[in-house]
Phi, psi and omega in degrees: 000131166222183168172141207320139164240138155293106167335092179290351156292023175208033154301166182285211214258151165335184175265123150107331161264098195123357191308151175286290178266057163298146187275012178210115180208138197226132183208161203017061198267137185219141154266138132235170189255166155087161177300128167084023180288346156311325176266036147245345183271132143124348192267123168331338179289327172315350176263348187292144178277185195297316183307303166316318167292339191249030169258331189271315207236008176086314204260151177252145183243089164334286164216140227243074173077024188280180180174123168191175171226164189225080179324134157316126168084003172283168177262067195261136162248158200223121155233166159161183197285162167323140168072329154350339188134303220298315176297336156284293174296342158319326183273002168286304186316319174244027173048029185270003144242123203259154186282161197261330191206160151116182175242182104265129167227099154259153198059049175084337172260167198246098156317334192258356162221053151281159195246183235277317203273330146343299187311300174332294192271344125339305173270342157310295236237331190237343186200142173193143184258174153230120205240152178299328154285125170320311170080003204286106186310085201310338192268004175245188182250158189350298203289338196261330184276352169281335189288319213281345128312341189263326192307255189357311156296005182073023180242159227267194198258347184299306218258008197230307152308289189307005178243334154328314185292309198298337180278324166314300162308333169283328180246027156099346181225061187301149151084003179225029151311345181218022173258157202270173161280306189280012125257062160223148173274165188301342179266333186301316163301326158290319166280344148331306193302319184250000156281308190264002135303335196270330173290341184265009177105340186344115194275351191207123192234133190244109175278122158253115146091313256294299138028291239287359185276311160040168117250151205328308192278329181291337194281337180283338182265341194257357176279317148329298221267344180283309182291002141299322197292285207300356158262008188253301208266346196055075156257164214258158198210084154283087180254125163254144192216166143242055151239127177314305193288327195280324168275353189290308167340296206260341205277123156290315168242174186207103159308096158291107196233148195238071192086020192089353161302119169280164173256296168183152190273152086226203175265158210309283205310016185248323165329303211255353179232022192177051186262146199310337183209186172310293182355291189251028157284302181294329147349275194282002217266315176282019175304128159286119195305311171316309173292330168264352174240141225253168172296007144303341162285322170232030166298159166230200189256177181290161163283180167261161188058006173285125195271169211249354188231045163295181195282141135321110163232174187257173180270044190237326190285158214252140200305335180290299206293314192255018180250054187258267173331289173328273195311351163246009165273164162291326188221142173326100184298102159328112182264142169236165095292093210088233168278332212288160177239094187284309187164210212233169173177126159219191167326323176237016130320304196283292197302322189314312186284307190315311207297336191273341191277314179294336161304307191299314234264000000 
């Protein structure tokens, strides 16, 4: 018995690139600062990195030329170090900056040329953020600052509490419904937050940051709560960090940006197994290999005389979740994609990775 095996570095393309509808797309988009910055896109000076431009010209190149989509229902993360980009482009995204050049469209509208009362109803109706400072109206109670996107849109007050209440219940704080903010704790205030991004409905729910304020078990419990929100509601997903761990956690995919730049696109295990430069090689390098990376990374093809009618797993599973399974079977586990047939994973497939992650180490 035999059958093809598949390169897994020539799958088809991530979740989330090429979709026919996204819910989000974004092209050539650049913020620069300072005067006459409209005369640097299309100008030899646009190749200069940043430090160079803005010695020659005065102006910061923010954000450099971005361009991705974002599937319905992904999770996309956007990272990199301080001064990276990253927090500018998210206010790009919602024009709370204007972009110097380029588009954004979420759910089919072009957001970067809308006019003011569009724009207006956009952001009501197609987008909502969540910010590290909370924003949280201190003088209403739980139920009324979850309520004040819908106040704010024109729903009447029976329909706007009764959608309120469901969110409460949806993040967890049935019974603090009359409570003020500031009898709250800092995570309990972030899901107000995300409760009340979560009630208008939102086709693109945008994080900056929301986290980084934290303490370290509150900040590992609202990274819970987000992948339970997004598997209970599927909603589109913009998250931004510079912590590496938060995005490998949450990401379906993960934007690395650099000086205002991307760097690279993929899904954690393509970060971590296939990183794009020195950059994010320094990135990644103390990642425990195992937890981000799937058995499409370490299948091989069959032997010869090897046998074929081992146990099934899909190449999705993370290497860690599944070597267990692997490492008590008797015969070589058959990796698939789908239906597709990839290759083998066996013990010391499985071991090849712990032992090179305990080297690193």
């Amino acid at each position: 018995m035999s059958a093809p095996v598949i390169d897994p570095t020539t799958q088809s393309a991530p979740h989330g690139t090429g979709a026919a509808d996204p819910a989000l797309k974004v092209d050539g988009l650049w913020k620069i600062f300072g005067q006459k910055a409209d005369k640097i896109i299309g100008s030899p000076d646009e190749h200069l990195s940043r430090k160079e431009l803005q010695s020659k010209t005065g102006c910061l190149a923010a954000v450099k030329d971005v361009s991705f989509e974002v599937a319905r229902g992904e999770v996309f993360v956007v990272m990199g170090l301080s001064g990276s980009g990253k927090s500018t482009l998210v206010r790009l995204l919602t024009r709370l900056i204007e972009p110097t050049a380029g588009t954004v469209t979420i759910d089919g509208e072009d957001v970067t040329r809308a006019g003011t009362t569009k724009l207006r109803a956009l952001r009501r109706n197609h987008m909502a953020m969540v910010f590290q400072q909370f924003g949280l109206l201190p003088h209403r109670k739980v139920i009324d600052n979850i309520a004040y996107g819908l106040e704010v849109r024109g729903e009447g007050k029976a329909a706007r509490r009764d959608r309120a209440q469901e969110m409460v219940d949806l993040v967890g704080l049935s019974g603090y419904e009359n409570s003020f903010p500031d009898q709250l704790s800092g995570g309990m205030q972030q899901r107000v937050g995300l409760a009340r991004a979560l009630a208008v409905d939102p086709q693109v729910l945008l994080f900056d940051e929301p986290f980084s304020a934290l303490d370290p078990l509150i900040r590992r419990d609202m990274q819970n709560e987000v992948c339970r929100l997004h598997e209970e509601v599927g909603k589109t997903m913009v998250f931004i960090t510079h912590d590496l761990q938060e995005a490998l956690r949450l990401g379906d995919r993960i934007l690395i940006m650099r000086d205002g730049e991307v760097v690279q696109i993929g899904s954690p295990a393509e970060v971590v197994a296939n990183p794009a430069d020195d950059y994010v090689r320094d990135f990644v390098s103390d990642v425990p290999r195992s937890h981000v990376l799937t058995l499409r990374y370490v299948l091989r093809a069959p032997r010869e005389g090897e046998p074929l009618d081992g146990p099934v797993m899909q190449a999705d599973r993370i290497v860690r979740e599944a070597a267990r399974q692997v490492l008590h079977s008797a015969l070589p586990v058959r990796v698939y994609d789908g239906e597709r047939f990839l290759g083998m994973v066996d013990d010391d497939d499985i071991l090849r990775v712990v032992v090179a992650e305990e080297e690193a180490s």
